[in-house]
Short mmCIF file of C-alpha atoms in Angstrom, two decimals:
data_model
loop_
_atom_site.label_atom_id
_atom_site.label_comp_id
_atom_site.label_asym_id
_atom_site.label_seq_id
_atom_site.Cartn_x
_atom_site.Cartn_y
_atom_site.Cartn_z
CA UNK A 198 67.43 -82.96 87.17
CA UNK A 199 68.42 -86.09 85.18
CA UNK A 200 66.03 -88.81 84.88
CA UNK A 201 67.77 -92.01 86.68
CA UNK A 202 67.95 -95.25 85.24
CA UNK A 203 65.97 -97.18 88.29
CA UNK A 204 62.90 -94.58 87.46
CA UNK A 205 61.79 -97.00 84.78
CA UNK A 206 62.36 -100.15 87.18
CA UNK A 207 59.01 -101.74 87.27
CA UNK A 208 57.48 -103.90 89.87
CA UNK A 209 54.09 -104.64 88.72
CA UNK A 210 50.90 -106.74 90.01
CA UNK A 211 48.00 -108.01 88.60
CA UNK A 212 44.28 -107.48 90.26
CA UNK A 213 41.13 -109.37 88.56
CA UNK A 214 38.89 -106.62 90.20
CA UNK A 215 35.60 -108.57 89.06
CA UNK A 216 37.28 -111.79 90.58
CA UNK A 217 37.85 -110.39 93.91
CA UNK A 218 33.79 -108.85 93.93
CA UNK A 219 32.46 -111.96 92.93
CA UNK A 220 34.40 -113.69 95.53
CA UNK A 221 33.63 -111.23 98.44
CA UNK A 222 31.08 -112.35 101.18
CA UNK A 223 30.57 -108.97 101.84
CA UNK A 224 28.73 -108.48 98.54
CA UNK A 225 27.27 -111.60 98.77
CA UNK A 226 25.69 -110.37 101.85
CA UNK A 227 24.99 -107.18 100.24
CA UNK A 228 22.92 -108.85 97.69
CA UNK A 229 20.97 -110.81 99.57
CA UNK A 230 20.27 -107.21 101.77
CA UNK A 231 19.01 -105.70 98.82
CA UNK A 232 17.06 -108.54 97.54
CA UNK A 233 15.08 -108.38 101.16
CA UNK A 234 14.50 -104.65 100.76
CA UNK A 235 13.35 -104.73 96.97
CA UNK A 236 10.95 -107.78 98.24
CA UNK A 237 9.46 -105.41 100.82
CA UNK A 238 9.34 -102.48 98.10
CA UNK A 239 7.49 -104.67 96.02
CA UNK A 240 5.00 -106.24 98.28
CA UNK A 241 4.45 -102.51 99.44
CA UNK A 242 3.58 -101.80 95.84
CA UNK A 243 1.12 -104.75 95.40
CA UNK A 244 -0.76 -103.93 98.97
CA UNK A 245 -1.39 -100.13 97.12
CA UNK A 246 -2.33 -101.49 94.51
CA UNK A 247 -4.69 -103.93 96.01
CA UNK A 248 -5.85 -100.87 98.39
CA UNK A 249 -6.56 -98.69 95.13
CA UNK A 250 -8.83 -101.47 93.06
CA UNK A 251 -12.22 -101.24 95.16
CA UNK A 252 -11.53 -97.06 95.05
CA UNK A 253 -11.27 -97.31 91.55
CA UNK A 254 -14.12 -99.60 91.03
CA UNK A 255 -16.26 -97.70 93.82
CA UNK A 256 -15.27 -94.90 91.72
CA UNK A 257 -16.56 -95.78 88.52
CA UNK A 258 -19.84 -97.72 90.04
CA UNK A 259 -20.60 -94.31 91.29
CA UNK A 260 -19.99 -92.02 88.21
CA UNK A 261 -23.88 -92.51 86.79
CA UNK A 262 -25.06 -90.90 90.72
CA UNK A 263 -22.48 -87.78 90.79
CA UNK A 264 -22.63 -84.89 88.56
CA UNK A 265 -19.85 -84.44 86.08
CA UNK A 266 -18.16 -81.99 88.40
CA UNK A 267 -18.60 -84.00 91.18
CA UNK A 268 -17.01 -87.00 89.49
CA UNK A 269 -14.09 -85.26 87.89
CA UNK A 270 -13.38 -83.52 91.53
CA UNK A 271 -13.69 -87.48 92.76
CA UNK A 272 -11.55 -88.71 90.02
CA UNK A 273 -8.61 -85.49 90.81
CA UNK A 274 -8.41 -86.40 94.61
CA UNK A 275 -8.09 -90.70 93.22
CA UNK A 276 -5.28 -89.60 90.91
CA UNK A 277 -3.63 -87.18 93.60
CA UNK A 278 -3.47 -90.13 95.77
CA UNK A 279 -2.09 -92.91 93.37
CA UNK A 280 0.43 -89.92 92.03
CA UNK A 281 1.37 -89.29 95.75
CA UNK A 282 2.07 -93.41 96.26
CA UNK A 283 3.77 -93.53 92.91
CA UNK A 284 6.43 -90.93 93.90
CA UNK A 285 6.41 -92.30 97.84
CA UNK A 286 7.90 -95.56 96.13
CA UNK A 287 10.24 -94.13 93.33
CA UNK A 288 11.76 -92.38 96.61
CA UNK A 289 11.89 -95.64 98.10
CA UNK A 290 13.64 -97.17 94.90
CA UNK A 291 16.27 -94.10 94.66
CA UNK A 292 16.90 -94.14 98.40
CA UNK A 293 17.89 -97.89 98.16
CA UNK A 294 19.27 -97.93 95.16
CA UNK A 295 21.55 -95.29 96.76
CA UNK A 296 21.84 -96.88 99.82
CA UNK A 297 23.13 -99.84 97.32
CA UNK A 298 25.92 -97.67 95.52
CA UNK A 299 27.15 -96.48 98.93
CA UNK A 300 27.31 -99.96 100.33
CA UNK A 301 29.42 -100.89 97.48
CA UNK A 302 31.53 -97.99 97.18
CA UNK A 303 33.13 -98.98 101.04
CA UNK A 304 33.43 -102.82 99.39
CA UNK A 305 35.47 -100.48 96.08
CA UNK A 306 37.53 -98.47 99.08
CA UNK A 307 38.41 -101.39 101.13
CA UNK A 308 39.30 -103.21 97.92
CA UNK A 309 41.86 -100.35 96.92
CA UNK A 310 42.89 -100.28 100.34
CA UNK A 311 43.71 -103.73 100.84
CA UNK A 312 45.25 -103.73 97.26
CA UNK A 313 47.40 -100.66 98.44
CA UNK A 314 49.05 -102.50 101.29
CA UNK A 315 49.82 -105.39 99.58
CA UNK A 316 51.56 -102.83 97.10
CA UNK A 317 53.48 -101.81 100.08
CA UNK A 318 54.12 -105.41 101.52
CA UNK A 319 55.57 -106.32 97.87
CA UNK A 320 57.45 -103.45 97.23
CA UNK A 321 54.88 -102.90 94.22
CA UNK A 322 54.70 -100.02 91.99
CA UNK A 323 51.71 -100.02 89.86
CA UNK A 324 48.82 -102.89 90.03
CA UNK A 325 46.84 -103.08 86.94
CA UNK A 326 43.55 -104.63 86.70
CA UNK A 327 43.81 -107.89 84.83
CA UNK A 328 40.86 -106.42 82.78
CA UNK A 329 43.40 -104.22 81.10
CA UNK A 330 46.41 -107.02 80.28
CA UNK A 331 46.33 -108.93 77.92
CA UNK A 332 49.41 -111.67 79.55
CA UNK A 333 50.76 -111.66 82.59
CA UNK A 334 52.68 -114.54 84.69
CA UNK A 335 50.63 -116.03 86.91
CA UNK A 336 52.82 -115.04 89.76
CA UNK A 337 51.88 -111.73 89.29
CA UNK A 338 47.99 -111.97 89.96
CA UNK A 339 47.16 -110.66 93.49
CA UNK A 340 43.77 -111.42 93.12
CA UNK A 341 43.35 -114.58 95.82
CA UNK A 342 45.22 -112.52 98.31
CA UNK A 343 42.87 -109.67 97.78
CA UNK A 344 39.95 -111.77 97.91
CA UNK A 345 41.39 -113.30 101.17
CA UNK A 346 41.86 -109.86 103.05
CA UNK A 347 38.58 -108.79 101.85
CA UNK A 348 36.53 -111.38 103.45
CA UNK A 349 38.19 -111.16 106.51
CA UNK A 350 38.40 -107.90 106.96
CA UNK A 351 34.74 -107.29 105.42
CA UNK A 352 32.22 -110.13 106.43
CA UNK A 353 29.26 -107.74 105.76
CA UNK A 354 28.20 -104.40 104.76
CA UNK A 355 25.41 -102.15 106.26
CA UNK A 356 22.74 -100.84 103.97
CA UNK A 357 21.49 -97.11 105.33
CA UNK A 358 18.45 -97.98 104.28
#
């Protein structure tokens, strides 16, 4: 089959991806989501810790009454309970930080949704992100447009938290 002349007919677009993230309300609202969980992570943290000071100082005011055994036995169930906290809030972290990537991952899919129909609308055959040009005409940037659709089509993003 012969390649045809209007194969290599271009009509190109221009996306500043960044741009259209830092411009979504969506991800501002995002942010401001995770900022409120990590706050609550964090005060969880300092009320363990805070909990865990007068066992550790109960601990070691009692070390000269208990016999070595008895200490080290005292000491093991102390550690077992700090190590059990520690990994209760590392699954906290990974489970929101997860929560985070999947929350942004529908703000990506919308993006190259929107971005998609616009391709359509415009009779557009490739859209580059601006990251990767080094000069286009300004007529060819999509980016406000994007932006636009994105915040009205994506006011805010649930965290499954």
């Amino acid at each position: 089959m012969p390649i045809k002349e209007d194969n290599f007919k271009v009509r190109v677009a221009v996306a500043d991806v960044q741009s259209i993230l830092e411009g979504s309300i969506a991800i501002k609202d995002l942010r401001n989501k995770i900022e409120k969980l990590n706050h609550k992570i964090q005060e969880n943290i300092a009320a363990k810790e805070a909990e865990f000071k007068p066992l550790e100082e109960k601990l070691l005011n009692e070390r000269s009454h208990l016999s070595e055994t008895e200490f080290e036995h005292k000491v093991n169930e102390f550690n077992a309970k700090v190590s059990h906290v520690r990994k209760e809030i590392q699954i906290k972290k990974t489970k929101l930080e997860q929560a985070h990537a999947e929350a942004m991952s529908r703000v990506h899919e919308t993006t190259i949704t929107i971005i998609s129909e616009l391709a359509e609308k415009y009779n557009l055959n490739l859209v580059i992100p601006s990251a990767q040009v080094l000069y286009a005409k300004n007529n060819l940037n999509i980016t406000s447009e994007v932006t636009f659709m994105l915040n009205e089509r994506l006011k805010e993003v649930t965290i499954n938290y």
